[in-house]
XYZ file of C-alpha atoms in Angstrom:
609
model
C -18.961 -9.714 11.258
C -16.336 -7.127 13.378
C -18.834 -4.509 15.198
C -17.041 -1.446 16.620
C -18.428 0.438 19.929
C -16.522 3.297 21.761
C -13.438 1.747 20.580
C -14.129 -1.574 21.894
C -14.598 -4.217 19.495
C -16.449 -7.983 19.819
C -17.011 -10.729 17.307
C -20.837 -10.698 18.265
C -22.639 -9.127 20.869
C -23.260 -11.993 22.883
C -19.395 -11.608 23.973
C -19.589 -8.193 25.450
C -19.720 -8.799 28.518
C -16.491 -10.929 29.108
C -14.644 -9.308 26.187
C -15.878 -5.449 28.066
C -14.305 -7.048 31.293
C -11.162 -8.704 29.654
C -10.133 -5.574 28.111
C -10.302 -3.115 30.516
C -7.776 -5.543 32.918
C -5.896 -5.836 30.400
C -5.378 -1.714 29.566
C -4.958 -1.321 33.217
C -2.082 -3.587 33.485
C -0.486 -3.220 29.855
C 1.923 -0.359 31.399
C 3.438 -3.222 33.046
C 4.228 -5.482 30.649
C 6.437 -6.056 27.862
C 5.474 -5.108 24.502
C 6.427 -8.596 23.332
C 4.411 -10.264 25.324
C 1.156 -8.256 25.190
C -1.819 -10.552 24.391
C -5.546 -9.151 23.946
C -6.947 -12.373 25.944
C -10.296 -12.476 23.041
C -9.754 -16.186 21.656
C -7.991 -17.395 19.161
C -9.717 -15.298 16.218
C -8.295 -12.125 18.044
C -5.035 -12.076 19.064
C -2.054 -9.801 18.867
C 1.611 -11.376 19.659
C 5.472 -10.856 18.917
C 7.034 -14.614 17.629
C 10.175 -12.769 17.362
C 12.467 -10.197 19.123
C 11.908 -7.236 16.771
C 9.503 -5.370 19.071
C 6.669 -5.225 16.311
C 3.017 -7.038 16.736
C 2.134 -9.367 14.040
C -0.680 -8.968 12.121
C -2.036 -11.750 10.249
C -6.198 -10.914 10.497
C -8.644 -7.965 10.557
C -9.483 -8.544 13.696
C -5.780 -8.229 15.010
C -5.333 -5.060 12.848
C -8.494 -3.151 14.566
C -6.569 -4.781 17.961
C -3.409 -2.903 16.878
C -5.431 0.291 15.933
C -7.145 0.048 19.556
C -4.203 0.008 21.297
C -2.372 2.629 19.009
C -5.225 5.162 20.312
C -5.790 3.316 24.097
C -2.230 2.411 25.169
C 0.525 2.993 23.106
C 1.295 5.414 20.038
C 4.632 4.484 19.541
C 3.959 0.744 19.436
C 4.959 -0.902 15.959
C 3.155 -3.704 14.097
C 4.227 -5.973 10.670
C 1.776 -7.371 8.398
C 2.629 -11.172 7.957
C -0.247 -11.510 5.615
C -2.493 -9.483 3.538
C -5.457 -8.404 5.316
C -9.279 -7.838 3.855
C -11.430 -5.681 5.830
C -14.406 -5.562 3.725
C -15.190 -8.899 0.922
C -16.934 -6.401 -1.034
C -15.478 -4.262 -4.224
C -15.383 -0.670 -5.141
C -15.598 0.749 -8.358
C -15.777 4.493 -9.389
C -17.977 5.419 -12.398
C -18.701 8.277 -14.048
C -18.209 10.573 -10.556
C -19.777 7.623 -8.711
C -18.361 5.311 -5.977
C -20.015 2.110 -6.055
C -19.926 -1.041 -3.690
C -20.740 -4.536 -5.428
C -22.016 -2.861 -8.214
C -24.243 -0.497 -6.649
C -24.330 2.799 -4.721
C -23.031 3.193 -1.297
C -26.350 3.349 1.042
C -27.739 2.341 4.547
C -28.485 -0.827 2.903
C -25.269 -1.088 0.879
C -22.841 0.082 3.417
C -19.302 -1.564 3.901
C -17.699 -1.554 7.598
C -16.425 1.978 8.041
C -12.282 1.839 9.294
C -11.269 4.090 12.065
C -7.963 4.897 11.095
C -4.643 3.906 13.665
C -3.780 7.251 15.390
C -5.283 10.722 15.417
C -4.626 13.984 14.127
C -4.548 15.694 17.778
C -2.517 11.948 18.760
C -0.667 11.075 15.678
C 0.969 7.312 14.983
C 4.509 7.116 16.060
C 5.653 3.749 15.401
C 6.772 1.562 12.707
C 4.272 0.055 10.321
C 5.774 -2.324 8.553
C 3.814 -3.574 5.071
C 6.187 -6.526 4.714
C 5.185 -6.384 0.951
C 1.712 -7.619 1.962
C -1.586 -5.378 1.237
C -4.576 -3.946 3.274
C -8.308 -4.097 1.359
C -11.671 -3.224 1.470
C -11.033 -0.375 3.797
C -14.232 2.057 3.785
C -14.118 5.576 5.417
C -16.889 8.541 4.823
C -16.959 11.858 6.736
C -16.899 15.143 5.197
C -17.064 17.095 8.418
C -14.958 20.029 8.438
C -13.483 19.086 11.609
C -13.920 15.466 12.350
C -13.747 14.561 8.856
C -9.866 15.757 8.818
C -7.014 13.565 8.519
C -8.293 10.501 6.881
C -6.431 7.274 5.963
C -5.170 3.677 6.757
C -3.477 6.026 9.085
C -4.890 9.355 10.383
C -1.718 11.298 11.060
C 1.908 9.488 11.182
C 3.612 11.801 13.524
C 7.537 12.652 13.092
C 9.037 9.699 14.355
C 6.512 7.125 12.556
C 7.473 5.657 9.379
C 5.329 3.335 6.529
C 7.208 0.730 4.871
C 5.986 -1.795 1.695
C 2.771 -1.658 2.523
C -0.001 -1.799 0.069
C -3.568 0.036 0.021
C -5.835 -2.185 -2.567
C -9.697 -2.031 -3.092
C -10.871 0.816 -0.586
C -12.279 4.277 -0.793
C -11.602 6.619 1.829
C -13.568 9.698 1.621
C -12.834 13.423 3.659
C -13.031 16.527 4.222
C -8.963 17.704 4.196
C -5.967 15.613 3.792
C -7.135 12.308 2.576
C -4.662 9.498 1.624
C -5.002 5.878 0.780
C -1.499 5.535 3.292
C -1.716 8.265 5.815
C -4.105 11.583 5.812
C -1.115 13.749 7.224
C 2.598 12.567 7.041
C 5.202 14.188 9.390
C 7.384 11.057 9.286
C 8.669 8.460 6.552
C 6.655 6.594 3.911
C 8.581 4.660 1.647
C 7.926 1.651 -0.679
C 3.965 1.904 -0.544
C 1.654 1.631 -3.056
C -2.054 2.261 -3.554
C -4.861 1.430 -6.101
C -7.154 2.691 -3.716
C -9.981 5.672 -4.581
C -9.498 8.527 -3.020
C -11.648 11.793 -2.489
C -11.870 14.967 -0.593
C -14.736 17.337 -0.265
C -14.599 20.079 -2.775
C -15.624 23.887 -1.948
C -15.579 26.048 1.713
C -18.359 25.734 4.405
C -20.376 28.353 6.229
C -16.979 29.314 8.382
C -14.886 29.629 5.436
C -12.931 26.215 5.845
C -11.438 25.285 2.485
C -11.626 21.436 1.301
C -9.387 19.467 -0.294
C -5.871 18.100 0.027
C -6.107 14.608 -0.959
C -3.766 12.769 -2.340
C -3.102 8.548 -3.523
C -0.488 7.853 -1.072
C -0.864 10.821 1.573
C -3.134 13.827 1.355
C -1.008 16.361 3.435
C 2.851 15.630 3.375
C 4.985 16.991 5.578
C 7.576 15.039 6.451
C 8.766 12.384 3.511
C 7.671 10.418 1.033
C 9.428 8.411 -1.459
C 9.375 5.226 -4.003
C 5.786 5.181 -3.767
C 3.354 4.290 -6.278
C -0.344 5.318 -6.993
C -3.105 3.587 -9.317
C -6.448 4.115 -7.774
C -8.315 7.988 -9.043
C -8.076 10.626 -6.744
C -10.403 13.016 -7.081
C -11.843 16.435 -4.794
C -11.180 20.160 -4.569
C -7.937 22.095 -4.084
C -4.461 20.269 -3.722
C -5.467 17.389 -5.559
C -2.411 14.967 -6.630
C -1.606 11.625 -7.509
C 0.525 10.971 -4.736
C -0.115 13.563 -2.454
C -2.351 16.885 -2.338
C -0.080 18.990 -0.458
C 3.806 18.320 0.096
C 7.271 18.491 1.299
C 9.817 16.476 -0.233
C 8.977 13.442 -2.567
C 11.052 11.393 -4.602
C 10.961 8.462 -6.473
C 7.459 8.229 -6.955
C 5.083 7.139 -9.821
C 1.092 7.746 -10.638
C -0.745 5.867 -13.373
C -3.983 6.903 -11.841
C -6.397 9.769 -12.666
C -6.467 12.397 -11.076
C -9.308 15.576 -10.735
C -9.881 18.561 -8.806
C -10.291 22.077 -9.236
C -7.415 24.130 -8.653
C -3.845 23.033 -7.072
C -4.119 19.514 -9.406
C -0.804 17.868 -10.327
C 0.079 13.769 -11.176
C 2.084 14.003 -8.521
C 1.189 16.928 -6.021
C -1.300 19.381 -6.272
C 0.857 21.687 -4.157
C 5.050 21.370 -3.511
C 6.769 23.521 -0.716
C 9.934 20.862 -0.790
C 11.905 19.327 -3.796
C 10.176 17.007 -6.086
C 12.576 14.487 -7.649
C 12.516 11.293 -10.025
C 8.497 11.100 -10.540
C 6.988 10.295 -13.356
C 3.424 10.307 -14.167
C 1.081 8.674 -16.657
C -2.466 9.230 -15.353
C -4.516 11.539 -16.804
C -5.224 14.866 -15.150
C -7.737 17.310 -14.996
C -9.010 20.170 -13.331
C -10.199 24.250 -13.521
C -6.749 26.540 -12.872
C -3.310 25.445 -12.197
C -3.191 22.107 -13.389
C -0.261 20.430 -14.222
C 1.626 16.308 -14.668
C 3.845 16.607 -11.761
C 2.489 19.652 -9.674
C -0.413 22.451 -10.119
C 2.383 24.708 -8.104
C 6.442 24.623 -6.835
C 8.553 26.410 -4.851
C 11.463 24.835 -4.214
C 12.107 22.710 -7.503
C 11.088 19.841 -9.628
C 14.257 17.448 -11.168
C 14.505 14.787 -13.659
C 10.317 14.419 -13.661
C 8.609 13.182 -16.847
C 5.073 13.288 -17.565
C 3.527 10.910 -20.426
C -0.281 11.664 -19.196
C -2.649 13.587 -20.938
C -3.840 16.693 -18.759
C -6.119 19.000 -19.353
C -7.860 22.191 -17.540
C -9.404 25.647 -18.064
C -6.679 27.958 -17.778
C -3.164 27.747 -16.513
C -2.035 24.325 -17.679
C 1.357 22.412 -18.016
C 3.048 19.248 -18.038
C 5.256 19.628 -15.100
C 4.224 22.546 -13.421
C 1.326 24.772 -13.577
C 2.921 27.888 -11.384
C 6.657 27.978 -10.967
C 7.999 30.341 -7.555
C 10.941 32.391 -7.748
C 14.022 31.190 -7.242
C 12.435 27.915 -7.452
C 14.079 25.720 -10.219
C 12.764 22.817 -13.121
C 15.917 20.959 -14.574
C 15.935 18.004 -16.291
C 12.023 17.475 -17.279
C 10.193 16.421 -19.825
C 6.927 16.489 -21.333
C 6.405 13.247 -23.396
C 4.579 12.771 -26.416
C 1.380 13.370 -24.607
C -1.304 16.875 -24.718
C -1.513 19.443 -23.154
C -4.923 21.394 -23.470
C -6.812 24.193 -21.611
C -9.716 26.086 -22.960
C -8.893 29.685 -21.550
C -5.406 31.040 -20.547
C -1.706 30.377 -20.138
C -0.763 26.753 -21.083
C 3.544 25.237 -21.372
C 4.891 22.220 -22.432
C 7.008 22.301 -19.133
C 5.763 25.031 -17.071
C 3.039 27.649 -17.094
C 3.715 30.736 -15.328
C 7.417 30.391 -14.605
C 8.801 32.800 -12.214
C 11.943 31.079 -11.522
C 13.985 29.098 -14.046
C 13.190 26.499 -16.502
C 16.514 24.448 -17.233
C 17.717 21.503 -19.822
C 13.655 20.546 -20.610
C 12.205 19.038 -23.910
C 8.830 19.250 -24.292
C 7.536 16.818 -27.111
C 3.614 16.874 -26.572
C 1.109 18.851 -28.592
C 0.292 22.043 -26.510
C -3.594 23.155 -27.419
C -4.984 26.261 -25.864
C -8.188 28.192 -26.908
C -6.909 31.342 -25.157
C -3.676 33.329 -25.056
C -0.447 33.451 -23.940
C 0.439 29.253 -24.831
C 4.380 28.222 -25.201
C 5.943 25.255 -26.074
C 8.132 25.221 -23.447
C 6.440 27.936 -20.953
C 3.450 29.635 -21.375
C 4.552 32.910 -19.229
C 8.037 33.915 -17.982
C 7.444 36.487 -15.375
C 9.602 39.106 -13.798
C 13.022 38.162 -13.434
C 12.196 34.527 -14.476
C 15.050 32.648 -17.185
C 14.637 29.355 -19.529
C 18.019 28.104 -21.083
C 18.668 24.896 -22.624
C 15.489 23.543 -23.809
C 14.056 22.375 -26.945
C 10.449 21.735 -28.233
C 9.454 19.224 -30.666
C 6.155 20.059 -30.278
C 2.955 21.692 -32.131
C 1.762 24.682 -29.974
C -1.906 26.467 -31.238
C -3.285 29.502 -29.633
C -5.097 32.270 -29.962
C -2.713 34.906 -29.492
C 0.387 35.560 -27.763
C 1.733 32.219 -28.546
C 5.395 30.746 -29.217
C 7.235 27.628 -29.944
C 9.555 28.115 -26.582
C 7.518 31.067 -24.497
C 4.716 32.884 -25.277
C 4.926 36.204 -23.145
C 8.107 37.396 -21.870
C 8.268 39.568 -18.356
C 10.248 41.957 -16.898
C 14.116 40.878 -17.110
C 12.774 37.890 -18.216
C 15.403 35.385 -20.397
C 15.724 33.001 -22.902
C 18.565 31.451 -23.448
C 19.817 29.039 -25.865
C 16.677 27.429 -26.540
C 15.478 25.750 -30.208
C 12.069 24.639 -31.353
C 11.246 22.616 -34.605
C 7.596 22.390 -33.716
C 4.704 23.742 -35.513
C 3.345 26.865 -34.253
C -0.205 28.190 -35.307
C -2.553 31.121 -33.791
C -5.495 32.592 -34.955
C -4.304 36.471 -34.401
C -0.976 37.943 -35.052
C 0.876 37.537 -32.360
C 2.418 34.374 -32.900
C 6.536 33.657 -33.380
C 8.347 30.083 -33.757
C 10.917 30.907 -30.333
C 8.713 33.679 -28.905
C 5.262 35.262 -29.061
C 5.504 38.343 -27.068
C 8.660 39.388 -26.093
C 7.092 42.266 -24.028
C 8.965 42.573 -20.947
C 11.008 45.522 -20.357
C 15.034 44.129 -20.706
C 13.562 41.028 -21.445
C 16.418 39.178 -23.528
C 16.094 36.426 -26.312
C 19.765 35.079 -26.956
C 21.613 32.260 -28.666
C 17.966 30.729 -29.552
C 16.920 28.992 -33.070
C 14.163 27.987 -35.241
C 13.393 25.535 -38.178
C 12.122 27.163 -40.633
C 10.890 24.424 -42.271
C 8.571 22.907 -39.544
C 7.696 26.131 -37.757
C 4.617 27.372 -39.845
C 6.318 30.692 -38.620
C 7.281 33.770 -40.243
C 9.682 35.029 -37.408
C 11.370 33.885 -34.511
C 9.874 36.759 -32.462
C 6.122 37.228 -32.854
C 5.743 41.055 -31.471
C 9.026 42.642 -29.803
C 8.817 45.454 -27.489
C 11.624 44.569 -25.358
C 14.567 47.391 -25.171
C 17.239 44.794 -25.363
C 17.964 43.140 -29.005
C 16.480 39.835 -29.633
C 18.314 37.166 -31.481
C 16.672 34.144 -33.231
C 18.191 32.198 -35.851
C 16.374 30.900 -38.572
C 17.376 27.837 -39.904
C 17.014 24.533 -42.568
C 16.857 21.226 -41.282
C 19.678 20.366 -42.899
C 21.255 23.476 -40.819
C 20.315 22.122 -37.479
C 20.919 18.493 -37.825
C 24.343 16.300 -37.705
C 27.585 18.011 -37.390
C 26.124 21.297 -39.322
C 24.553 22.228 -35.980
C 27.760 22.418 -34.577
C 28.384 25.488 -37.174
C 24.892 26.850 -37.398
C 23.611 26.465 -33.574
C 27.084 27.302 -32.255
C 25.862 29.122 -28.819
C 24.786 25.404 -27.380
C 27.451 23.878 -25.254
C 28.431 20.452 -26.505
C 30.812 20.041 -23.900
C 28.886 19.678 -20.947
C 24.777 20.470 -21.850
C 24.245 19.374 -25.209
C 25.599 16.570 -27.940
C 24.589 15.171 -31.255
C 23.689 11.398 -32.565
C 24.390 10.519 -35.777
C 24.544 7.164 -37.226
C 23.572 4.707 -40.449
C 21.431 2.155 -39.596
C 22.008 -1.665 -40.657
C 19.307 -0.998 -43.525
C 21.071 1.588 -44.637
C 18.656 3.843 -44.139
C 19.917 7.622 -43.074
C 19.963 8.861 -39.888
C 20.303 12.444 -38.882
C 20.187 13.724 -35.359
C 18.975 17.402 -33.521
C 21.078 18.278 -31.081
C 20.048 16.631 -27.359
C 20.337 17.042 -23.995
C 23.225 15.105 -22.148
C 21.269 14.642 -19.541
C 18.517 12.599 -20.758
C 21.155 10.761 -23.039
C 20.910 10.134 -26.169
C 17.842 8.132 -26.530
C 16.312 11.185 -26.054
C 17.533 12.321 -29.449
C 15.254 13.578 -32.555
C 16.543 13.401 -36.153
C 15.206 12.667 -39.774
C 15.209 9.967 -41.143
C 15.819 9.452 -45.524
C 16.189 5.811 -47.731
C 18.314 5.677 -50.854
C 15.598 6.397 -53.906
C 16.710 3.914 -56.976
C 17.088 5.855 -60.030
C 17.206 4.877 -63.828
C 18.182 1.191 -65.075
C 21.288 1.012 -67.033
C 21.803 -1.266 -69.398
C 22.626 -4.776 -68.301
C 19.644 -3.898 -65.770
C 21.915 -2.894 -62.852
C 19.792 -0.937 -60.260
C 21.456 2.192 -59.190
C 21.478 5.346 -57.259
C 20.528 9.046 -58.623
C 23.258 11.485 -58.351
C 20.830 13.998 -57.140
C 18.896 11.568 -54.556
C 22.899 10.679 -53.518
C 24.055 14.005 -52.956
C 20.483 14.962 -51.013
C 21.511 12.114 -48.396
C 24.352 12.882 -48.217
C 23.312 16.378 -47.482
C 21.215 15.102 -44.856
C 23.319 12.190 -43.204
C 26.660 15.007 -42.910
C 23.892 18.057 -42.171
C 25.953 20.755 -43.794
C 26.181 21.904 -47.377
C 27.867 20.340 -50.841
C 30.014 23.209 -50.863
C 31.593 22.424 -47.729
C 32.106 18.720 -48.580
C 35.343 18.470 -50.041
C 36.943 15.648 -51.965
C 33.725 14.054 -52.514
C 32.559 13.780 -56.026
C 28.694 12.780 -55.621
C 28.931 10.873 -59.028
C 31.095 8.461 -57.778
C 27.947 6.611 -56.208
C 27.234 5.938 -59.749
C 29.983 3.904 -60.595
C 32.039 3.111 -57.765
C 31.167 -1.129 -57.298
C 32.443 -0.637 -53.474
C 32.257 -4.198 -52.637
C 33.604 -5.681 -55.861
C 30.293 -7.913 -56.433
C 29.841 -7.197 -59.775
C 27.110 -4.751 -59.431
C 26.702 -1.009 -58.485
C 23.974 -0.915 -56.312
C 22.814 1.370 -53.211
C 24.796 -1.356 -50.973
C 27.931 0.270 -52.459
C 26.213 3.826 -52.445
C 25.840 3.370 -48.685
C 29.484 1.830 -47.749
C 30.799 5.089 -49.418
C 28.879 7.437 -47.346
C 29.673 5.559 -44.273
C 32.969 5.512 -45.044
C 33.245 9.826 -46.070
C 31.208 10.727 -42.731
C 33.198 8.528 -40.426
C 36.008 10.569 -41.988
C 34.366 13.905 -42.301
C 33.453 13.541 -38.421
C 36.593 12.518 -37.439
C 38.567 15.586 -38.911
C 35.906 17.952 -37.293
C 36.134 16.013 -33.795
């Protein structure tokens, strides 16, 4: 057993003595020698050296890790240190169930009590050096304090100050428990953390004390982020009060990153961040997420812009709900998101496939999750667009319910607010009135709905527009499937720019089964890409028992494969499919059917471009 005293440390406490002595020469000369060659003179259980020339400590043990973290505090912040094995702190295991944090099975007590970790550096003398994880992991770390003011910055590290970095290191089996900015990595980051991961449990006190001091800020890989933070991956549950986030609770720039574990709080809650005040890039997250207001897959609220993000984790709250980002800024902007086939749900107010409350813009988004809200004011793609705020280029797949106010792409509209070349094929469904398949409200003063469509076979909607109040003229178009899929879209949903935004899939398959696509987003390629599906149907035997294909089931696929109308399908005689033996096997069958359609789309496509 390690004891700690007054940041002294002894393998028992028969050694005191000598080790008291040995240490205190040793801090008294360490100014004097080279970092290389500094040895805490402890026996052979407790020793920190350099076998190379790279200026870093090795650490191999504990016991040379709470060495490192001595000197970090005693003698030198900026000194650096690589793991060259991984390191268990504690033998022990912690589980979180049901709200609890148990060790070996049971709850954390005076009898049941882990070694508690002082973490390397301070928050008033932060970590400047390099920590270098060397792909190897740290375990069975165990910090509790929830005081307002000691109980701050609470991690492996306390605070990595601006020239510190984190690399490839690992945080497995711990739980780390305080008061503000709590992180399995680092409790505040002003410097670099890249490549670490974390599967430990995380928590921050939730509420204000006596003085007014809010809780909160925790986060899986760092609870306050300043500085930056990127390929890192989360797995243990964080959980606490405000700024709450898979990766980190409050934060500057992040990129790269990935959560699979869950995540609660109360307000500020996000998969990623609970908070952003940099850009948020390339995250994804797939842990489910929870909390009372503002709670979102990526982050509870942004102002300066979330890119190419997904979410594919269920997340649910009371009001103000999304699955990117709860509250949008202005000016801020979210391009390039999506919202996977996973729900959204909040029991009060103001939920969005994507966003929200978005007062800034909403760009090139799909939202394909089911978006479930008890209250008003729900969208598939936004739930609010304030004053001023714009969506353009997105398209929801989804079902969106509601109470009132709600809309396959937005369901309140704001002052100057627009939508812009936006679609929805979802179902939309509300108990009161005020309910439209592109908009619910468009009730914003100027607000303008342009270039924006509808099926009107899948909507469940009478109108595009729900309730219109705006001064400027709202356009929706209402349209078939067969309108909005294949090369018809081109002609029906004309506004979209297939140059450089948007494109359309079509293809047979091998089964000759047909394939018709919705138009899709460049960016996310065309995997991305949503279309209906149709087999040949096998109509009446003719004599000689010759299997073949109805002229109305023929020119229906054909309908649907091409997407555009039989009137507008020239030189093709739909009977021919009855006769025509394409392949010259003796037998008219839907092989031949479906070598004739390939062979009149290819062609119709390629004289359209």
């Amino acid at each position: 057993m390690i004891y700690r005293e007054r940041g002294l440390f002894f393998m028992n406490k028969t050694k005191l003595s000598a080790i008291t002595t040995a240490f205190a020469f040793l801090l008294s000369t360490a100014a004097f020698l080279p970092q290389e060659a500094l040895v805490f003179a402890e026996g052979e259980e407790a020793v920190l050296a350099d076998a190379d020339e790279d200026g870093l400590f090795e650490i191999g043990s504990a016991e040379e890790l709470i060495l490192f973290a001595d000197y970090v505090v005693t003698a030198d912040a900026s000194a650096g240190a690589e793991l060259v094995a991984d390191i268990v702190c504690s033998e022990g295991t912690f589980t979180y169930v049901n709200g609890e944090i148990l060790y070996n099975g049971a709850k954390i007590s005076t009898v049941n009590e882990p070694q508690s970790w002082t973490p390397i550096g301070s928050e008033d003398a932060p970590f400047m050096g390099i920590f270098d994880g060397a792909g190897y992991s740290v375990s069975g770390l165990y910090y509790s304090d929830t005081d307002a003011q000691t109980g701050r910055c609470a991690g492996f590290i306390s605070c990595l100050g601006d020239t510190g970095s984190v690399y490839d290191l690992t945080i497995e089996n711990s739980y780390i428990y305080g008061a503000y900015a709590v992180g399995a990595v680092c409790g505040t980051n002003y410097g670099e953390i890249t490549g670490c991961a974390s599967s430990a449990i995380i928590r921050s006190e939730a509420g204000t004390d006596d003085d007014g001091y809010t809780y909160g800020c925790a986060g899986g890989i760092s609870g306050k982020n300043m500085g930056t933070l990127t390929n890192c991956d989360n797995s243990g549950t964080v959980f606490g009060g405000v700024m709450i986030g898979g990766i980190c609770g409050m934060t500057g720039a992040v990129s790269g990153c990935q959560n699979s574990g869950t995540v609660i709080g109360t307000d500020l809650v996000g998969g990623i961040c609970g908070q952003s005040s940099g850009a948020v890039s390339a995250c994804n997250n797939g842990g489910a997420v929870s909390g009372s207001t503002n709670v979102a897959g990526i982050c509870g609220s942004a102002s300066q812009g979330i890119s190419n993000c997904t979410n594919y984790g269920n997340i649910e709250g009371h009001s103000v709900v999304a699955g990117i980002c709860a509250v949008q800024a202005a000016y801020s902007v979210i391009s390039n998101c999506c919202n996977s086939y996973i729900s959204v749900d909040t029991l009060y107010d103001t939920a969005g496939g994507i966003c929200a409350i978005n007062n800034g813009v909403v760009s090139t988004c799909y939202n394909f999750g089911t978006i479930s809200n008890e209250g008003n004011t729900v969208g598939g793609i936004c739930g609010l667009i304030g004053a001023n705020g714009a969506t353009d280029n997105c398209f929801n797949l989804g079902a969106v319910t509601g109470d009132d106010m709600v809309g396959g792409i937005c369901g309140v509209t704001g002052l100057n607010a627009k939508v812009v070349n936006c679609f929805n094929i979802g179902a939309v469904t509300a108990d009161h009135t005020v309910v439209g398949a592109v908009c619910g409200a468009n009730s914003g003063a100027k607000a303008t709905i342009s270039g924006c469509s509808y099926n009107l076979d899948t909507s469940m909607c009478e109108s595009g527009i729900g309730q219109n109040e705006s001064t400027v003229e709202a356009d929706c178009a209402s349209l078939t499937s067969y309108e909005m899929i294949g090369v018809s879209a081109r002609f029906y949903m004309d506004e979209l720019d297939y140059d450089s935004v948007w494109d359309i899939r079509t293809e047979l398959d091998e089964n000759g089964e047909i394939i018709a696509f919705y138009p899709y987003l460049q960016a996310f390629g065309d995997a991305y890409a949503v279309g209906i599906r149709t087999e040949f149907v096998h109509g009446t035997t003719l004599g000689g028992g010759v299997s073949v294909v109805n002229a109305n089931d023929a020119t229906k696929v054909l309908q649907i494969y091409s997407a555009t109308l039989v009137g507008r399908m020239p030189d093709l005689d739909p009977a021919i499919l009855l006769c025509a033996d394409y392949n010259i096997d003796g037998a008219v069958n839907t092989d031949d059917a479906v070598l004739i359609l390939k062979d009149y789309a290819n062609a119709m496509l390629g004289a359209q471009g």
